[in-house]
Tab-separated table of C-alpha atoms in Angstrom:
chain	number	residue	atom	x	y	z
I	1	MET	CA	-14.416	-19.323	4.442
I	2	LYS	CA	-16.709	-16.455	5.436
I	3	ASN	CA	-18.247	-16.300	8.843
I	4	ASP	CA	-21.832	-15.072	8.590
I	5	LYS	CA	-22.565	-14.703	12.370
I	6	MET	CA	-21.411	-11.601	14.134
I	7	GLY	CA	-21.315	-10.548	17.778
I	8	PHE	CA	-22.605	-7.118	18.522
I	9	ILE	CA	-22.140	-5.379	21.816
I	10	GLY	CA	-24.063	-2.178	22.436
I	11	LEU	CA	-27.663	-2.038	21.132
I	12	GLY	CA	-28.329	1.707	21.494
I	13	ARG	CA	-29.847	3.938	18.842
I	14	MET	CA	-27.137	3.105	16.301
I	15	GLY	CA	-26.193	-0.390	17.464
I	16	LEU	CA	-29.759	-1.726	17.332
I	17	GLY	CA	-30.201	-0.186	13.875
I	18	MET	CA	-27.057	-1.620	12.540
I	19	SER	CA	-27.882	-5.017	13.921
I	20	GLU	CA	-31.292	-4.968	12.247
I	21	ARG	CA	-29.619	-4.005	8.837
I	22	ILE	CA	-27.166	-6.860	9.067
I	23	ILE	CA	-30.025	-9.300	9.916
I	24	LYS	CA	-32.029	-7.847	6.827
I	25	ASN	CA	-29.227	-8.679	4.671
I	26	LYS	CA	-29.317	-12.471	5.426
I	27	LEU	CA	-26.515	-12.404	8.040
I	28	GLN	CA	-26.721	-13.379	11.774
I	29	VAL	CA	-26.320	-11.257	14.791
I	30	VAL	CA	-25.757	-12.364	18.433
I	31	GLY	CA	-26.333	-9.257	20.555
I	32	TYR	CA	-25.583	-8.087	24.008
I	33	ASN	CA	-26.501	-4.895	25.887
I	34	ARG	CA	-26.322	-3.972	29.547
I	35	SER	CA	-30.205	-3.402	29.580
I	36	THR	CA	-31.985	-6.512	28.770
I	37	GLU	CA	-34.880	-4.609	27.202
I	38	ARG	CA	-32.659	-3.904	24.155
I	39	ILE	CA	-31.657	-7.550	24.054
I	40	ASP	CA	-35.262	-8.514	23.900
I	41	LEU	CA	-35.860	-5.908	21.064
I	42	LEU	CA	-33.082	-7.605	19.146
I	43	LYS	CA	-34.699	-11.013	19.668
I	44	LYS	CA	-37.971	-9.565	18.203
I	45	LYS	CA	-36.047	-8.473	15.137
I	46	LYS	CA	-34.724	-12.060	14.655
I	47	GLY	CA	-31.410	-11.420	16.310
I	48	ILE	CA	-29.756	-13.993	18.755
I	49	PRO	CA	-29.849	-12.793	22.295
I	50	ALA	CA	-26.920	-12.986	24.704
I	51	TYR	CA	-27.297	-11.905	28.367
I	52	SER	CA	-23.613	-11.613	29.239
I	53	VAL	CA	-20.401	-11.157	27.154
I	54	GLU	CA	-19.271	-14.667	27.939
I	55	GLU	CA	-22.537	-15.976	26.549
I	56	LEU	CA	-22.242	-13.985	23.366
I	57	VAL	CA	-18.657	-15.178	22.805
I	58	ASN	CA	-19.847	-18.868	23.312
I	59	LYS	CA	-22.586	-18.525	20.688
I	60	LEU	CA	-20.093	-17.481	17.909
I	61	PRO	CA	-18.270	-19.899	15.736
I	62	ASN	CA	-14.532	-19.970	15.452
I	63	LYS	CA	-12.801	-16.976	13.900
I	64	LYS	CA	-15.112	-14.887	16.089
I	65	ILE	CA	-15.968	-11.395	14.878
I	66	ILE	CA	-17.313	-8.865	17.531
I	67	TRP	CA	-18.441	-5.451	16.821
I	68	LEU	CA	-18.544	-2.840	19.735
I	69	MET	CA	-21.011	0.140	19.492
I	70	LEU	CA	-20.322	1.753	22.780
I	71	PRO	CA	-19.463	5.201	24.092
I	72	ALA	CA	-15.811	6.013	23.711
I	73	GLY	CA	-13.590	5.895	26.844
I	74	GLY	CA	-14.341	3.746	29.938
I	75	PRO	CA	-17.144	1.596	28.411
I	76	THR	CA	-15.166	0.632	25.285
I	77	ASP	CA	-11.816	0.152	27.149
I	78	ASP	CA	-13.325	-2.014	29.783
I	79	THR	CA	-15.257	-4.086	27.243
I	80	ILE	CA	-12.122	-4.695	25.159
I	81	LYS	CA	-10.087	-5.809	28.187
I	82	LYS	CA	-12.974	-8.211	29.234
I	83	LEU	CA	-13.339	-9.592	25.712
I	84	ILE	CA	-9.657	-10.385	25.346
I	85	LYS	CA	-9.930	-12.881	28.213
I	86	PHE	CA	-12.574	-14.887	26.212
I	87	LEU	CA	-11.223	-14.673	22.696
I	88	ASN	CA	-8.585	-16.748	20.948
I	89	LYS	CA	-5.782	-16.021	18.556
I	90	GLY	CA	-7.081	-14.968	15.091
I	91	ASP	CA	-10.408	-13.580	16.553
I	92	ILE	CA	-11.447	-9.970	15.484
I	93	ILE	CA	-12.755	-6.988	17.432
I	94	ILE	CA	-14.275	-3.980	15.633
I	95	ASP	CA	-14.685	-0.719	17.516
I	96	GLY	CA	-17.297	1.669	16.131
I	97	ALA	CA	-17.110	4.211	18.988
I	98	ASN	CA	-16.648	7.961	18.121
I	99	ASP	CA	-13.099	7.865	19.553
I	100	PHE	CA	-9.839	9.610	19.123
I	101	TYR	CA	-7.720	7.831	16.627
I	102	LYS	CA	-4.650	7.330	18.984
I	103	ASN	CA	-6.787	5.422	21.301
I	104	ALA	CA	-7.455	2.869	18.461
I	105	GLU	CA	-3.680	2.553	18.062
I	106	LYS	CA	-3.425	1.702	21.768
I	107	HIS	CA	-6.328	-0.823	21.531
I	108	SER	CA	-4.718	-2.370	18.590
I	109	LYS	CA	-1.365	-2.962	20.407
I	110	MET	CA	-3.336	-4.369	23.362
I	111	CYS	CA	-5.131	-6.891	21.175
I	112	ASN	CA	-1.984	-7.736	19.120
I	113	LYS	CA	-0.354	-9.076	22.238
I	114	LYS	CA	-2.924	-11.647	22.391
I	115	GLY	CA	-2.825	-12.509	18.829
I	116	ILE	CA	-6.363	-10.839	18.349
I	117	HIS	CA	-6.953	-8.566	15.350
I	118	PHE	CA	-8.386	-5.140	15.926
I	119	PHE	CA	-10.156	-2.744	13.449
I	120	ASP	CA	-11.548	0.804	14.218
I	121	CYS	CA	-14.463	1.826	12.215
I	122	GLY	CA	-15.934	5.251	12.067
I	123	VAL	CA	-19.703	5.180	11.537
I	124	SER	CA	-21.937	7.816	10.184
I	125	GLY	CA	-25.682	7.654	9.418
I	126	GLY	CA	-27.426	8.443	12.710
I	127	VAL	CA	-31.056	7.145	13.100
I	128	TRP	CA	-31.407	7.075	9.254
I	129	GLY	CA	-28.793	4.425	8.804
I	130	LEU	CA	-31.176	1.493	9.059
I	131	LYS	CA	-33.033	2.746	5.927
I	132	ASN	CA	-30.249	4.536	4.093
I	133	GLY	CA	-27.224	2.567	5.127
I	134	TYR	CA	-24.206	3.497	7.390
I	135	THR	CA	-21.030	5.097	6.121
I	136	LEU	CA	-18.145	3.045	7.310
I	137	MET	CA	-14.527	4.194	7.565
I	138	VAL	CA	-12.307	1.222	8.450
I	139	GLY	CA	-8.727	1.032	9.847
I	140	GLY	CA	-6.922	-2.149	10.871
I	141	PRO	CA	-4.833	-5.147	9.509
I	142	LYS	CA	-5.403	-5.157	5.690
I	143	SER	CA	-4.848	-8.981	5.499
I	144	GLN	CA	-7.973	-9.451	7.752
I	145	PHE	CA	-10.228	-7.066	6.058
I	146	LYS	CA	-11.583	-9.747	3.780
I	147	TYR	CA	-13.121	-11.474	6.944
I	148	ILE	CA	-15.336	-8.397	7.791
I	149	GLU	CA	-15.941	-6.874	4.393
I	150	HIS	CA	-19.203	-8.800	3.738
I	151	PHE	CA	-20.606	-7.310	7.027
I	152	CYS	CA	-19.484	-3.836	5.855
I	153	LYS	CA	-21.376	-4.364	2.581
I	154	ALA	CA	-24.495	-5.486	4.499
I	155	LEU	CA	-24.226	-2.152	6.564
I	156	ALA	CA	-23.310	0.377	4.056
I	157	PRO	CA	-24.998	1.695	0.901
I	158	LYS	CA	-23.241	1.115	-2.499
I	159	LYS	CA	-19.749	2.760	-2.320
I	160	GLY	CA	-20.444	3.622	1.198
I	161	TYR	CA	-17.600	1.896	3.052
I	162	GLY	CA	-13.754	1.890	2.665
I	163	TYR	CA	-10.668	0.549	4.113
I	164	PHE	CA	-8.117	3.377	4.922
I	165	GLY	CA	-5.108	1.882	6.500
I	166	PRO	CA	-3.650	0.516	9.770
I	167	ALA	CA	-5.413	0.888	13.174
I	168	GLY	CA	-6.427	4.610	13.855
I	169	SER	CA	-7.069	5.272	10.247
I	170	GLY	CA	-10.809	4.677	10.372
I	171	HIS	CA	-11.368	6.919	13.448
I	172	PHE	CA	-9.145	9.526	11.850
I	173	VAL	CA	-11.297	9.717	8.731
I	174	LYS	CA	-14.371	9.866	10.849
I	175	SER	CA	-13.084	12.633	12.891
I	176	VAL	CA	-12.283	14.765	9.846
I	177	HIS	CA	-15.950	13.901	8.703
I	178	ASN	CA	-17.142	15.395	12.031
I	179	ILE	CA	-15.134	18.509	11.668
I	180	VAL	CA	-16.652	18.993	8.338
I	181	GLU	CA	-20.190	18.285	9.780
I	182	TYR	CA	-19.758	20.834	12.549
I	183	THR	CA	-18.388	23.463	10.084
I	184	TYR	CA	-21.192	23.033	7.660
I	185	LEU	CA	-23.885	23.097	10.472
I	186	GLN	CA	-22.239	26.351	11.689
I	187	GLY	CA	-22.655	27.777	8.050
I	188	LEU	CA	-26.187	26.778	7.768
I	189	ALA	CA	-26.889	28.250	11.195
I	190	GLU	CA	-25.228	31.563	10.313
I	191	GLY	CA	-27.512	31.787	7.087
I	192	VAL	CA	-30.555	31.176	9.333
I	193	GLU	CA	-29.550	34.018	11.592
I	194	LEU	CA	-28.809	36.429	8.697
I	195	LEU	CA	-32.020	35.743	7.110
I	196	ASN	CA	-33.711	36.602	10.347
I	197	LYS	CA	-32.126	40.059	10.444
I	198	LYS	CA	-33.983	41.354	7.328
I	199	SER	CA	-36.764	43.872	7.675
I	200	PRO	CA	-39.433	43.405	6.460
I	201	LYS	CA	-39.145	39.685	7.555
I	202	ILE	CA	-37.904	36.944	5.241
I	203	ASP	CA	-39.676	33.415	5.368
I	204	ILE	CA	-36.741	31.519	6.479
I	205	LYS	CA	-38.447	28.074	5.913
I	206	LYS	CA	-39.337	29.092	2.323
I	207	ALA	CA	-35.609	30.198	1.759
I	208	THR	CA	-34.209	26.835	2.999
I	209	GLU	CA	-36.892	25.019	0.980
I	210	VAL	CA	-36.148	26.936	-2.286
I	211	TRP	CA	-32.322	26.420	-1.843
I	212	ALA	CA	-32.751	22.544	-1.579
I	213	PRO	CA	-33.682	21.208	-5.013
I	214	ALA	CA	-30.903	22.549	-7.350
I	215	SER	CA	-28.678	25.271	-5.580
I	216	VAL	CA	-24.938	24.657	-5.156
I	217	ILE	CA	-25.501	24.346	-1.321
I	218	ASN	CA	-28.117	21.585	-1.671
I	219	SER	CA	-27.446	18.583	0.851
I	220	TRP	CA	-29.057	16.336	3.240
I	221	LEU	CA	-28.135	18.701	6.178
I	222	LEU	CA	-29.899	21.628	4.239
I	223	ASP	CA	-32.885	19.256	3.832
I	224	LEU	CA	-32.831	18.521	7.591
I	225	THR	CA	-32.519	22.152	8.492
I	226	ASN	CA	-35.701	22.818	6.584
I	227	LYS	CA	-37.429	19.916	8.318
I	228	ALA	CA	-36.036	21.164	11.813
I	229	LEU	CA	-37.417	24.730	11.206
I	230	ASN	CA	-40.716	23.392	10.324
I	231	ARG	CA	-40.958	21.453	13.770
I	232	LYS	CA	-44.009	22.549	15.791
I	233	ASP	CA	-41.792	22.735	18.814
I	234	PHE	CA	-38.847	24.412	17.245
I	235	LYS	CA	-39.329	27.657	19.170
I	236	ASN	CA	-39.268	25.803	22.379
I	237	ILE	CA	-35.813	24.137	21.724
I	238	GLY	CA	-33.095	25.534	23.758
I	239	THR	CA	-29.611	26.570	22.701
I	240	SER	CA	-27.715	23.749	24.478
I	241	ILE	CA	-25.819	21.621	21.890
I	242	GLY	CA	-25.058	18.277	23.394
I	243	SER	CA	-21.890	16.596	22.087
I	244	VAL	CA	-19.615	13.987	23.143
I	245	THR	CA	-17.251	14.496	20.223
I	246	ILE	CA	-15.795	18.141	20.596
I	247	LYS	CA	-12.838	17.329	22.658
I	248	GLU	CA	-12.000	14.315	20.462
I	249	LEU	CA	-12.289	16.440	17.389
I	250	GLN	CA	-9.985	19.122	18.924
I	251	ASP	CA	-7.416	16.361	19.879
I	252	THR	CA	-7.432	15.114	16.248
I	253	LYS	CA	-6.909	18.557	14.724
I	254	ASN	CA	-4.278	19.427	17.183
I	255	SER	CA	-2.388	16.166	16.950
I	256	VAL	CA	-1.998	16.540	13.175
I	257	LYS	CA	-1.388	20.343	13.541
I	258	GLY	CA	-4.219	20.839	11.067
I	259	TYR	CA	-5.360	24.310	10.123
I	260	ALA	CA	-9.246	24.441	10.379
I	261	PRO	CA	-10.176	27.987	11.302
I	262	ALA	CA	-13.874	27.564	10.463
I	263	PHE	CA	-14.039	24.487	12.752
I	264	ASP	CA	-12.379	26.717	15.512
I	265	VAL	CA	-15.190	29.278	15.238
I	266	ALA	CA	-17.818	26.585	15.166
I	267	VAL	CA	-16.631	25.144	18.459
I	268	LYS	CA	-16.282	28.616	19.973
I	269	ILE	CA	-19.933	29.398	19.058
I	270	ILE	CA	-21.075	26.058	20.505
I	271	LYS	CA	-19.432	26.781	23.866
I	272	THR	CA	-20.790	30.294	24.242
I	273	LYS	CA	-23.087	30.888	27.193
I	274	GLY	CA	-25.259	33.648	28.691
I	275	LYS	CA	-24.873	37.042	27.225
I	276	GLN	CA	-22.249	35.993	24.861
I	277	GLU	CA	-24.758	33.750	22.894
I	278	ASN	CA	-27.473	36.462	22.611
I	279	ASN	CA	-26.400	37.215	18.905
I	280	PHE	CA	-26.565	33.583	17.890
I	281	LYS	CA	-29.518	32.033	19.893
I	282	LEU	CA	-31.510	31.093	16.710
I	283	GLY	CA	-28.497	29.591	14.946
I	284	LYS	CA	-27.632	27.413	18.085
I	285	ARG	CA	-31.317	26.368	18.215
I	286	THR	CA	-31.048	25.451	14.530
I	287	ILE	CA	-27.886	23.364	15.175
I	288	ALA	CA	-29.456	21.521	18.116
I	289	ALA	CA	-32.561	20.744	16.108
I	290	VAL	CA	-30.719	19.520	12.999
I	291	ARG	CA	-28.516	17.146	15.116
I	292	ASN	CA	-31.679	15.798	16.715
I	293	GLU	CA	-33.061	15.165	13.199
I	294	PHE	CA	-30.064	13.216	11.826
I	295	GLY	CA	-28.636	11.588	15.045
I	296	GLY	CA	-31.478	11.478	17.538
I	297	HIS	CA	-29.305	13.710	19.854
I	298	ALA	CA	-31.351	15.144	22.780
I	299	VAL	CA	-32.598	18.594	22.622
I	300	VAL	CA	-33.104	20.672	25.783
I	301	LYS	CA	-36.429	22.572	25.921
I	302	LYS	CA	-36.054	26.181	27.065
């Protein structure tokens, strides 16, 4: 029997949007967040508020399903350890953090000792996910996937979710997705820089607009690049590119001994500072602005 009520811990930019999309698809969400204002926001969107982890667990039916949308590392580790104390054998934890896949394997072993099922789920969609749906890349016990699949269907667009294997598989697929993302962003940024070198000047915004409808490099990221270039404050955006995923991505690439030279260059460019970045300031500004467009990642004004 399907459980139509899910617990959701972490109601930030992604978490609140995901909760709202689940509710819009006629399922229920019991939500908890450290800041009560986010819980109150969920309540306004017809979610069920919980003001502690214990309260959240108590408001769920048997065969409890709890989705975590927290920063990787300490916040996720601590919450899983806390949850295990309240959950029973057969309950399910889903971790949607942007985490290194080997950490998912550790979390799975920790949960399995208590008879709790653990899924790792890479999530992509950013601040547009509520409208467009979230891409979900799932790893965990195959026999239990049927208990969470209807939630995946509610969150994702058609054909936008998939089960990929045991614990760790979901985060691994998401990591590779992020490697592609950074590499493609680097390519777009290099294009903007090259267009800017021409004399007489090329209209960069027009070039990215013309590329969009039918060229072989057409993509959502190209659309967002054009949107970012047209921002009134674009020239005031600094070259700092905030990211919590670079180390995790490098760990993934190194652990599988993968060959991804384009990604290595992208990381090197992102890390450049001072005089070293003088030749690529426009490119880094473009990357920062596009990341703000799709993910709401903060930009630093120069």
